[in-house]
Each structure stands twice: as C-alpha cells, then as structure tokens.
Amino acid sequence: MRVVFLPEVEDYLVELSELLHQKEYFGFKENAVKYITELVLEIKTSLHKRIKKDAPPYFDRYGKGMKYVTFKKNKTTQWYVFFSIYEINNEFVYLVRYVSNNHIASHHL
C-alpha cells in the first residue's frame, strides 16, 4: 500500500501551513508546519484503514469515482481527504486528489 499526493495537493498543504500562521490559528510558524506534517503522516499511515465513503458528484471536478475519508484534528476541525485507488503491480496506490476541511467542504457532503 502506498499513498501519493498530487502536486497541487502538496502545494495546497504547504500554502495552508503559511495561511494558518498568517491568520494566527498558530502563534508560531513551526507549530503550523507541525500540524500539517502530522496530518500528512496520519493520512499516509492510516488512509487505507479508514471507512471510505463515495465522494458526492460535486467533487468530480477533482476526479471521477473518488472516495473520501475524514480525519478529526480537534474539536472544531475535521479534514476530508478525497482520493482514487489504483492497483499497480499487485500494490494498492491511494492517489490523494483533494484535501479540504469542514469549514469549506462539509456543506457539499
């Protein structure tokens, strides 16, 4: 099992750590980077174990036939990870196509 992020998802996560610091969700940039790093690590290590749901048609703009799972990080924020699953050389590859949170995407689910 392998988890791969699209380049635009990787870019978004880097920008997100900057934004979380700029908007003062985290007082120190290092804490914002740590938060995103821990989220990515959790995605890589547990995505395949989570209960998968079919992504609603609204998210087809990021890929057809995707699944999604949730990652709750604190009392107010839950992350949604949208992905496709491929089997390549007898290995399952999870391609993360989009990441969002309940503050942005939940009304589409």
A tleap script that builds the chain and sets N, CA, C and O, in Angstrom:
source leaprc.protein.ff14SB
mol = sequence {
  NMET ARG VAL VAL PHE LEU PRO GLU VAL GLU
  ASP TYR LEU VAL GLU LEU SER GLU LEU LEU
  HIE GLN LYS GLU TYR PHE GLY PHE LYS GLU
  ASN ALA VAL LYS TYR ILE THR GLU LEU VAL
  LEU GLU ILE LYS THR SER LEU HIE LYS ARG
  ILE LYS LYS ASP ALA PRO PRO TYR PHE ASP
  ARG TYR GLY LYS GLY MET LYS TYR VAL THR
  PHE LYS LYS ASN LYS THR THR GLN TRP TYR
  VAL PHE PHE SER ILE TYR GLU ILE ASN ASN
  GLU PHE VAL TYR LEU VAL ARG TYR VAL SER
  ASN ASN HIE ILE ALA SER HIE HIE CLEU
}
set mol.1.N position { 0.846 -1.169 0.000 }
set mol.1.CA position { 0.000 0.000 0.000 }
set mol.1.C position { 0.894 1.234 0.000 }
set mol.1.O position { 1.877 1.324 0.735 }
set mol.2.N position { 0.512 2.182 -0.854 }
set mol.2.CA position { 1.284 3.422 -0.980 }
set mol.2.C position { 0.318 4.586 -1.117 }
set mol.2.O position { -0.720 4.454 -1.766 }
set mol.3.N position { 0.642 5.719 -0.517 }
set mol.3.CA position { -0.166 6.935 -0.624 }
set mol.3.C position { 0.653 7.980 -1.358 }
set mol.3.O position { 1.790 8.276 -0.990 }
set mol.4.N position { 0.047 8.538 -2.414 }
set mol.4.CA position { 0.705 9.546 -3.242 }
set mol.4.C position { -0.209 10.762 -3.308 }
set mol.4.O position { -1.425 10.625 -3.440 }
set mol.5.N position { 0.378 11.949 -3.217 }
set mol.5.CA position { -0.378 13.195 -3.297 }
set mol.5.C position { -0.125 13.847 -4.651 }
set mol.5.O position { 1.011 13.894 -5.122 }
set mol.6.N position { -1.194 14.351 -5.277 }
set mol.6.CA position { -0.999 15.137 -6.486 }
set mol.6.C position { -0.160 16.364 -6.142 }
set mol.6.O position { -0.227 16.855 -5.015 }
set mol.7.N position { 0.626 16.869 -7.088 }
set mol.7.CA position { 1.452 18.054 -6.813 }
set mol.7.C position { 0.633 19.252 -6.314 }
set mol.7.O position { 1.092 19.999 -5.449 }
set mol.8.N position { -0.565 19.435 -6.852 }
set mol.8.CA position { -1.382 20.574 -6.413 }
set mol.8.C position { -1.864 20.407 -4.972 }
set mol.8.O position { -2.074 21.397 -4.271 }
set mol.9.N position { -2.040 19.177 -4.533 }
set mol.9.CA position { -2.395 18.924 -3.134 }
set mol.9.C position { -1.198 19.234 -2.243 }
set mol.9.O position { -1.351 19.850 -1.188 }
set mol.10.N position { -0.013 18.813 -2.663 }
set mol.10.CA position { 1.193 19.132 -1.897 }
set mol.10.C position { 1.378 20.642 -1.788 }
set mol.10.O position { 1.694 21.154 -0.714 }
set mol.11.N position { 1.180 21.359 -2.902 }
set mol.11.CA position { 1.289 22.820 -2.892 }
set mol.11.C position { 0.277 23.439 -1.934 }
set mol.11.O position { 0.608 24.351 -1.177 }
set mol.12.N position { -0.955 22.940 -1.972 }
set mol.12.CA position { -2.001 23.445 -1.086 }
set mol.12.C position { -1.609 23.268 0.380 }
set mol.12.O position { -1.800 24.180 1.185 }
set mol.13.N position { -1.072 22.126 0.728 }
set mol.13.CA position { -0.705 21.861 2.116 }
set mol.13.C position { 0.426 22.775 2.587 }
set mol.13.O position { 0.425 23.221 3.735 }
set mol.14.N position { 1.386 23.056 1.709 }
set mol.14.CA position { 2.458 23.998 2.047 }
set mol.14.C position { 1.874 25.392 2.254 }
set mol.14.O position { 2.200 26.069 3.229 }
set mol.15.N position { 1.014 25.817 1.336 }
set mol.15.CA position { 0.371 27.129 1.461 }
set mol.15.C position { -0.510 27.189 2.704 }
set mol.15.O position { -0.607 28.230 3.353 }
set mol.16.N position { -1.144 26.084 3.028 }
set mol.16.CA position { -2.027 26.042 4.194 }
set mol.16.C position { -1.252 26.287 5.479 }
set mol.16.O position { -1.743 26.983 6.368 }
set mol.17.N position { -0.069 25.737 5.593 }
set mol.17.CA position { 0.717 25.972 6.811 }
set mol.17.C position { 1.047 27.452 6.942 }
set mol.17.O position { 1.029 27.992 8.048 }
set mol.18.N position { 1.348 28.115 5.826 }
set mol.18.CA position { 1.596 29.567 5.844 }
set mol.18.C position { 0.342 30.323 6.261 }
set mol.18.O position { 0.399 31.229 7.092 }
set mol.19.N position { -0.784 29.944 5.679 }
set mol.19.CA position { -2.050 30.615 5.953 }
set mol.19.C position { -2.475 30.452 7.414 }
set mol.19.O position { -2.945 31.407 8.033 }
set mol.20.N position { -2.314 29.265 7.956 }
set mol.20.CA position { -2.680 29.026 9.354 }
set mol.20.C position { -1.868 29.905 10.304 }
set mol.20.O position { -2.366 30.345 11.341 }
set mol.21.N position { -0.636 30.148 9.941 }
set mol.21.CA position { 0.200 31.033 10.753 }
set mol.21.C position { -0.204 32.492 10.552 }
set mol.21.O position { -0.338 33.241 11.520 }
set mol.22.N position { -0.397 32.894 9.298 }
set mol.22.CA position { -0.754 34.288 8.996 }
set mol.22.C position { -2.078 34.694 9.644 }
set mol.22.O position { -2.222 35.816 10.129 }
set mol.23.N position { -3.039 33.775 9.647 }
set mol.23.CA position { -4.349 34.073 10.235 }
set mol.23.C position { -4.374 33.848 11.744 }
set mol.23.O position { -5.416 33.951 12.392 }
set mol.24.N position { -3.201 33.540 12.281 }
set mol.24.CA position { -2.986 33.400 13.720 }
set mol.24.C position { -3.759 32.252 14.368 }
set mol.24.O position { -4.135 32.325 15.537 }
set mol.25.N position { -3.993 31.176 13.579 }
set mol.25.CA position { -4.507 29.954 14.186 }
set mol.25.C position { -3.401 29.311 15.006 }
set mol.25.O position { -3.651 28.600 15.979 }
set mol.26.N position { -2.151 29.584 14.578 }
set mol.26.CA position { -0.967 29.133 15.302 }
set mol.26.C position { -0.064 30.341 15.489 }
set mol.26.O position { 0.208 31.076 14.540 }
set mol.27.N position { 0.397 30.541 16.714 }
set mol.27.CA position { 1.239 31.687 17.010 }
set mol.27.C position { 2.626 31.593 16.400 }
set mol.27.O position { 3.248 32.608 16.087 }
set mol.28.N position { 3.105 30.367 16.233 }
set mol.28.CA position { 4.435 30.163 15.670 }
set mol.28.C position { 4.313 29.367 14.374 }
set mol.28.O position { 3.543 28.411 14.288 }
set mol.29.N position { 5.074 29.771 13.381 }
set mol.29.CA position { 5.053 29.094 12.086 }
set mol.29.C position { 5.399 27.617 12.240 }
set mol.29.O position { 4.832 26.765 11.555 }
set mol.30.N position { 6.343 27.314 13.151 }
set mol.30.CA position { 6.757 25.934 13.361 }
set mol.30.C position { 5.578 25.057 13.788 }
set mol.30.O position { 5.496 23.892 13.399 }
set mol.31.N position { 4.672 25.612 14.583 }
set mol.31.CA position { 3.502 24.849 15.029 }
set mol.31.C position { 2.533 24.584 13.882 }
set mol.31.O position { 1.931 23.512 13.811 }
set mol.32.N position { 2.382 25.549 12.990 }
set mol.32.CA position { 1.529 25.355 11.816 }
set mol.32.C position { 2.109 24.284 10.901 }
set mol.32.O position { 1.382 23.442 10.376 }
set mol.33.N position { 3.424 24.326 10.716 }
set mol.33.CA position { 4.098 23.315 9.881 }
set mol.33.C position { 3.959 21.941 10.533 }
set mol.33.O position { 3.704 20.950 9.848 }
set mol.34.N position { 4.124 21.880 11.844 }
set mol.34.CA position { 3.988 20.608 12.564 }
set mol.34.C position { 2.575 20.036 12.413 }
set mol.34.O position { 2.408 18.833 12.212 }
set mol.35.N position { 1.567 20.896 12.509 }
set mol.35.CA position { 0.167 20.479 12.362 }
set mol.35.C position { -0.054 19.823 10.997 }
set mol.35.O position { -0.655 18.753 10.911 }
set mol.36.N position { 0.429 20.461 9.939 }
set mol.36.CA position { 0.261 19.928 8.585 }
set mol.36.C position { 1.093 18.662 8.406 }
set mol.36.O position { 0.632 17.702 7.789 }
set mol.37.N position { 2.297 18.654 8.934 }
set mol.37.CA position { 3.150 17.468 8.840 }
set mol.37.C position { 2.490 16.266 9.509 }
set mol.37.O position { 2.517 15.157 8.976 }
set mol.38.N position { 1.903 16.493 10.669 }
set mol.38.CA position { 1.215 15.405 11.381 }
set mol.38.C position { -0.022 14.939 10.617 }
set mol.38.O position { -0.323 13.746 10.599 }
set mol.39.N position { -0.740 15.865 9.990 }
set mol.39.CA position { -1.898 15.489 9.183 }
set mol.39.C position { -1.460 14.607 8.015 }
set mol.39.O position { -2.082 13.579 7.746 }
set mol.40.N position { -0.402 15.003 7.327 }
set mol.40.CA position { 0.100 14.227 6.185 }
set mol.40.C position { 0.549 12.846 6.644 }
set mol.40.O position { 0.257 11.848 5.984 }
set mol.41.N position { 1.251 12.782 7.758 }
set mol.41.CA position { 1.701 11.488 8.282 }
set mol.41.C position { 0.513 10.601 8.630 }
set mol.41.O position { 0.524 9.404 8.342 }
set mol.42.N position { -0.506 11.180 9.246 }
set mol.42.CA position { -1.700 10.402 9.585 }
set mol.42.C position { -2.392 9.886 8.318 }
set mol.42.O position { -2.869 8.752 8.284 }
set mol.43.N position { -2.441 10.716 7.293 }
set mol.43.CA position { -3.035 10.289 6.021 }
set mol.43.C position { -2.232 9.120 5.452 }
set mol.43.O position { -2.807 8.113 5.041 }
set mol.44.N position { -0.921 9.251 5.428 }
set mol.44.CA position { -0.073 8.212 4.838 }
set mol.44.C position { -0.146 6.888 5.594 }
set mol.44.O position { -0.068 5.818 4.989 }
set mol.45.N position { -0.294 6.960 6.897 }
set mol.45.CA position { -0.248 5.726 7.680 }
set mol.45.C position { -1.607 5.080 7.921 }
set mol.45.O position { -1.678 3.886 8.211 }
set mol.46.N position { -2.690 5.854 7.805 }
set mol.46.CA position { -3.984 5.259 8.160 }
set mol.46.C position { -5.082 5.403 7.113 }
set mol.46.O position { -6.201 4.945 7.341 }
set mol.47.N position { -4.798 6.020 5.985 }
set mol.47.CA position { -5.830 6.204 4.956 }
set mol.47.C position { -6.472 4.879 4.568 }
set mol.47.O position { -7.694 4.786 4.451 }
set mol.48.N position { -5.657 3.868 4.370 }
set mol.48.CA position { -6.165 2.580 3.906 }
set mol.48.C position { -7.009 1.854 4.964 }
set mol.48.O position { -7.758 0.935 4.629 }
set mol.49.N position { -6.895 2.254 6.219 }
set mol.49.CA position { -7.628 1.595 7.305 }
set mol.49.C position { -8.976 2.251 7.598 }
set mol.49.O position { -9.810 1.676 8.299 }
set mol.50.N position { -9.184 3.425 7.075 }
set mol.50.CA position { -10.375 4.203 7.417 }
set mol.50.C position { -11.592 3.761 6.615 }
set mol.50.O position { -11.469 3.166 5.545 }
set mol.51.N position { -12.758 4.063 7.149 }
set mol.51.CA position { -14.013 3.778 6.439 }
set mol.51.C position { -14.134 4.756 5.280 }
set mol.51.O position { -14.129 5.972 5.467 }
set mol.52.N position { -14.241 4.203 4.089 }
set mol.52.CA position { -14.298 5.003 2.875 }
set mol.52.C position { -15.746 5.230 2.463 }
set mol.52.O position { -16.586 4.333 2.541 }
set mol.53.N position { -16.011 6.456 2.022 }
set mol.53.CA position { -17.332 6.796 1.508 }
set mol.53.C position { -17.163 7.285 0.076 }
set mol.53.O position { -16.110 7.802 -0.298 }
set mol.54.N position { -18.225 7.114 -0.727 }
set mol.54.CA position { -18.200 7.635 -2.090 }
set mol.54.C position { -18.286 9.152 -2.047 }
set mol.54.O position { -19.115 9.711 -1.329 }
set mol.55.N position { -17.432 9.817 -2.813 }
set mol.55.CA position { -17.460 11.274 -2.888 }
set mol.55.C position { -18.682 11.710 -3.693 }
set mol.55.O position { -18.977 11.120 -4.732 }
set mol.56.N position { -19.392 12.730 -3.230 }
set mol.56.CA position { -20.544 13.243 -3.980 }
set mol.56.C position { -20.117 13.810 -5.344 }
set mol.56.O position { -18.954 14.165 -5.531 }
set mol.57.N position { -21.047 13.892 -6.280 }
set mol.57.CA position { -20.734 14.387 -7.625 }
set mol.57.C position { -20.076 15.766 -7.637 }
set mol.57.O position { -19.308 16.064 -8.551 }
set mol.58.N position { -20.354 16.601 -6.659 }
set mol.58.CA position { -19.740 17.933 -6.593 }
set mol.58.C position { -18.209 17.840 -6.710 }
set mol.58.O position { -17.583 18.720 -7.301 }
set mol.59.N position { -17.618 16.804 -6.164 }
set mol.59.CA position { -16.164 16.675 -6.125 }
set mol.59.C position { -15.584 15.996 -7.364 }
set mol.59.O position { -14.377 15.769 -7.433 }
set mol.60.N position { -16.435 15.668 -8.350 }
set mol.60.CA position { -15.941 15.072 -9.596 }
set mol.60.C position { -14.963 15.983 -10.322 }
set mol.60.O position { -14.206 15.514 -11.172 }
set mol.61.N position { -14.964 17.264 -10.010 }
set mol.61.CA position { -14.024 18.199 -10.647 }
set mol.61.C position { -12.576 17.830 -10.319 }
set mol.61.O position { -11.653 18.238 -11.024 }
set mol.62.N position { -12.383 17.066 -9.262 }
set mol.62.CA position { -11.042 16.648 -8.849 }
set mol.62.C position { -10.711 15.223 -9.297 }
set mol.62.O position { -9.565 14.785 -9.206 }
set mol.63.N position { -11.720 14.512 -9.776 }
set mol.63.CA position { -11.520 13.147 -10.246 }
set mol.63.C position { -12.823 12.373 -10.133 }
set mol.63.O position { -13.556 12.513 -9.155 }
set mol.64.N position { -13.099 11.576 -11.115 }
set mol.64.CA position { -14.338 10.785 -11.130 }
set mol.64.C position { -14.206 9.553 -10.248 }
set mol.64.O position { -13.131 8.960 -10.152 }
set mol.65.N position { -15.306 9.171 -9.606 }
set mol.65.CA position { -15.353 7.934 -8.849 }
set mol.65.C position { -14.467 7.909 -7.613 }
set mol.65.O position { -13.975 6.855 -7.209 }
set mol.66.N position { -14.270 9.071 -7.020 }
set mol.66.CA position { -13.391 9.133 -5.848 }
set mol.66.C position { -14.089 8.646 -4.583 }
set mol.66.O position { -15.315 8.550 -4.516 }
set mol.67.N position { -13.286 8.353 -3.612 }
set mol.67.CA position { -13.716 8.042 -2.255 }
set mol.67.C position { -13.210 9.165 -1.359 }
set mol.67.O position { -12.373 9.971 -1.765 }
set mol.68.N position { -13.733 9.208 -0.128 }
set mol.68.CA position { -13.159 10.135 0.836 }
set mol.68.C position { -13.232 9.546 2.234 }
set mol.68.O position { -14.062 8.687 2.529 }
set mol.69.N position { -12.345 10.029 3.078 }
set mol.69.CA position { -12.319 9.671 4.489 }
set mol.69.C position { -12.132 10.956 5.284 }
set mol.69.O position { -11.767 11.996 4.737 }
set mol.70.N position { -12.390 10.861 6.588 }
set mol.70.CA position { -12.265 12.031 7.446 }
set mol.70.C position { -11.167 11.829 8.484 }
set mol.70.O position { -10.878 10.711 8.912 }
set mol.71.N position { -10.575 12.938 8.865 }
set mol.71.CA position { -9.554 12.974 9.906 }
set mol.71.C position { -9.910 14.119 10.848 }
set mol.71.O position { -9.825 15.287 10.469 }
set mol.72.N position { -10.302 13.793 12.051 }
set mol.72.CA position { -10.652 14.820 13.032 }
set mol.72.C position { -9.388 15.234 13.774 }
set mol.72.O position { -8.737 14.405 14.410 }
set mol.73.N position { -9.040 16.524 13.692 }
set mol.73.CA position { -7.805 17.007 14.296 }
set mol.73.C position { -8.032 17.715 15.630 }
set mol.73.O position { -7.139 17.738 16.477 }
set mol.74.N position { -9.206 18.285 15.822 }
set mol.74.CA position { -9.527 18.919 17.091 }
set mol.74.C position { -11.042 19.082 17.190 }
set mol.74.O position { -11.776 18.561 16.350 }
set mol.75.N position { -11.509 19.790 18.195 }
set mol.75.CA position { -12.955 19.917 18.422 }
set mol.75.C position { -13.684 20.601 17.273 }
set mol.75.O position { -14.861 20.329 17.036 }
set mol.76.N position { -13.000 21.478 16.564 }
set mol.76.CA position { -13.686 22.266 15.546 }
set mol.76.C position { -13.310 21.940 14.107 }
set mol.76.O position { -13.980 22.392 13.178 }
set mol.77.N position { -12.249 21.164 13.907 }
set mol.77.CA position { -11.795 20.942 12.532 }
set mol.77.C position { -11.685 19.465 12.203 }
set mol.77.O position { -11.052 18.678 12.908 }
set mol.78.N position { -12.332 19.129 11.101 }
set mol.78.CA position { -12.272 17.778 10.548 }
set mol.78.C position { -11.807 17.915 9.104 }
set mol.78.O position { -12.340 18.730 8.352 }
set mol.79.N position { -10.826 17.129 8.721 }
set mol.79.CA position { -10.285 17.166 7.369 }
set mol.79.C position { -10.898 16.061 6.528 }
set mol.79.O position { -11.107 14.945 7.003 }
set mol.80.N position { -11.183 16.385 5.272 }
set mol.80.CA position { -11.715 15.433 4.301 }
set mol.80.C position { -10.627 15.193 3.262 }
set mol.80.O position { -10.093 16.136 2.677 }
set mol.81.N position { -10.308 13.938 3.041 }
set mol.81.CA position { -9.279 13.563 2.072 }
set mol.81.C position { -9.959 12.766 0.968 }
set mol.81.O position { -10.539 11.709 1.216 }
set mol.82.N position { -9.881 13.284 -0.249 }
set mol.82.CA position { -10.517 12.678 -1.417 }
set mol.82.C position { -9.447 12.002 -2.254 }
set mol.82.O position { -8.383 12.572 -2.493 }
set mol.83.N position { -9.731 10.782 -2.698 }
set mol.83.CA position { -8.690 10.002 -3.354 }
set mol.83.C position { -9.289 8.971 -4.298 }
set mol.83.O position { -10.476 8.646 -4.243 }
set mol.84.N position { -8.422 8.473 -5.160 }
set mol.84.CA position { -8.727 7.344 -6.043 }
set mol.84.C position { -7.806 6.203 -5.642 }
set mol.84.O position { -6.706 6.425 -5.135 }
set mol.85.N position { -8.264 4.987 -5.873 }
set mol.85.CA position { -7.453 3.809 -5.551 }
set mol.85.C position { -7.147 3.062 -6.843 }
set mol.85.O position { -8.034 2.776 -7.648 }
set mol.86.N position { -5.876 2.757 -7.015 }
set mol.86.CA position { -5.426 2.004 -8.178 }
set mol.86.C position { -4.647 0.788 -7.700 }
set mol.86.O position { -4.048 0.799 -6.625 }
set mol.87.N position { -4.664 -0.246 -8.506 }
set mol.87.CA position { -3.808 -1.394 -8.225 }
set mol.87.C position { -2.741 -1.441 -9.299 }
set mol.87.O position { -3.041 -1.595 -10.483 }
set mol.88.N position { -1.483 -1.306 -8.874 }
set mol.88.CA position { -0.360 -1.289 -9.803 }
set mol.88.C position { 0.648 -2.336 -9.329 }
set mol.88.O position { 1.173 -2.256 -8.218 }
set mol.89.N position { 0.903 -3.300 -10.178 }
set mol.89.CA position { 1.853 -4.387 -9.837 }
set mol.89.C position { 1.509 -5.032 -8.499 }
set mol.89.O position { 2.378 -5.218 -7.648 }
set mol.90.N position { 0.247 -5.366 -8.324 }
set mol.90.CA position { -0.253 -6.019 -7.107 }
set mol.90.C position { -0.103 -5.177 -5.843 }
set mol.90.O position { -0.108 -5.714 -4.735 }
set mol.91.N position { 0.031 -3.868 -6.003 }
set mol.91.CA position { 0.102 -2.956 -4.859 }
set mol.91.C position { -1.012 -1.929 -5.002 }
set mol.91.O position { -1.230 -1.389 -6.087 }
set mol.92.N position { -1.726 -1.658 -3.893 }
set mol.92.CA position { -2.749 -0.627 -3.920 }
set mol.92.C position { -2.098 0.731 -3.727 }
set mol.92.O position { -1.325 0.949 -2.794 }
set mol.93.N position { -2.436 1.647 -4.646 }
set mol.93.CA position { -1.917 3.010 -4.592 }
set mol.93.C position { -3.110 3.943 -4.373 }
set mol.93.O position { -4.073 3.943 -5.139 }
set mol.94.N position { -3.015 4.726 -3.320 }
set mol.94.CA position { -4.044 5.714 -2.986 }
set mol.94.C position { -3.542 7.063 -3.482 }
set mol.94.O position { -2.554 7.592 -2.973 }
set mol.95.N position { -4.230 7.615 -4.477 }
set mol.95.CA position { -3.847 8.901 -5.047 }
set mol.95.C position { -4.730 9.990 -4.446 }
set mol.95.O position { -5.917 10.080 -4.758 }
set mol.96.N position { -4.142 10.813 -3.583 }
set mol.96.CA position { -4.883 11.896 -2.942 }
set mol.96.C position { -5.023 13.032 -3.942 }
set mol.96.O position { -4.035 13.594 -4.414 }
set mol.97.N position { -6.288 13.363 -4.259 }
set mol.97.CA position { -6.585 14.349 -5.285 }
set mol.97.C position { -7.030 15.698 -4.728 }
set mol.97.O position { -6.918 16.725 -5.397 }
set mol.98.N position { -7.538 15.683 -3.494 }
set mol.98.CA position { -8.067 16.929 -2.928 }
set mol.98.C position { -8.152 16.781 -1.419 }
set mol.98.O position { -8.487 15.710 -0.914 }
set mol.99.N position { -7.850 17.847 -0.702 }
set mol.99.CA position { -7.959 17.881 0.747 }
set mol.99.C position { -8.689 19.157 1.122 }
set mol.99.O position { -8.380 20.232 0.608 }
set mol.100.N position { -9.656 19.036 2.019 }
set mol.100.CA position { -10.395 20.208 2.489 }
set mol.100.C position { -10.840 19.953 3.921 }
set mol.100.O position { -10.608 18.877 4.471 }
set mol.101.N position { -11.476 20.943 4.514 }
set mol.101.CA position { -11.948 20.744 5.886 }
set mol.101.C position { -13.437 21.060 6.007 }
set mol.101.O position { -14.075 21.503 5.052 }
set mol.102.N position { -13.973 20.823 7.195 }
set mol.102.CA position { -15.407 21.002 7.410 }
set mol.102.C position { -15.818 22.467 7.268 }
set mol.102.O position { -16.987 22.739 6.995 }
set mol.103.N position { -14.919 23.399 7.438 }
set mol.103.CA position { -15.259 24.814 7.310 }
set mol.103.C position { -15.505 25.200 5.850 }
set mol.103.O position { -16.159 26.204 5.568 }
set mol.104.N position { -14.977 24.395 4.929 }
set mol.104.CA position { -15.094 24.713 3.495 }
set mol.104.C position { -15.991 23.714 2.767 }
set mol.104.O position { -16.850 24.127 1.987 }
set mol.105.N position { -15.818 22.427 2.998 }
set mol.105.CA position { -16.434 21.410 2.142 }
set mol.105.C position { -17.640 20.707 2.728 }
set mol.105.O position { -18.357 20.031 1.990 }
set mol.106.N position { -17.894 20.833 3.997 }
set mol.106.CA position { -18.916 19.981 4.615 }
set mol.106.C position { -20.313 20.176 4.047 }
set mol.106.O position { -21.108 19.236 4.043 }
set mol.107.N position { -20.626 21.358 3.574 }
set mol.107.CA position { -21.977 21.586 3.025 }
set mol.107.C position { -22.181 20.886 1.673 }
set mol.107.O position { -23.300 20.838 1.164 }
set mol.108.N position { -21.109 20.347 1.098 }
set mol.108.CA position { -21.227 19.589 -0.161 }
set mol.108.C position { -21.308 18.088 0.078 }
set mol.108.O position { -21.476 17.316 -0.866 }
set mol.109.N position { -21.188 17.673 1.334 }
set mol.109.CA position { -21.173 16.237 1.631 }
set mol.109.C position { -22.522 15.736 2.114 }
set mol.109.O position { -22.671 14.549 2.405 }
savepdb mol mol.pdb
quit
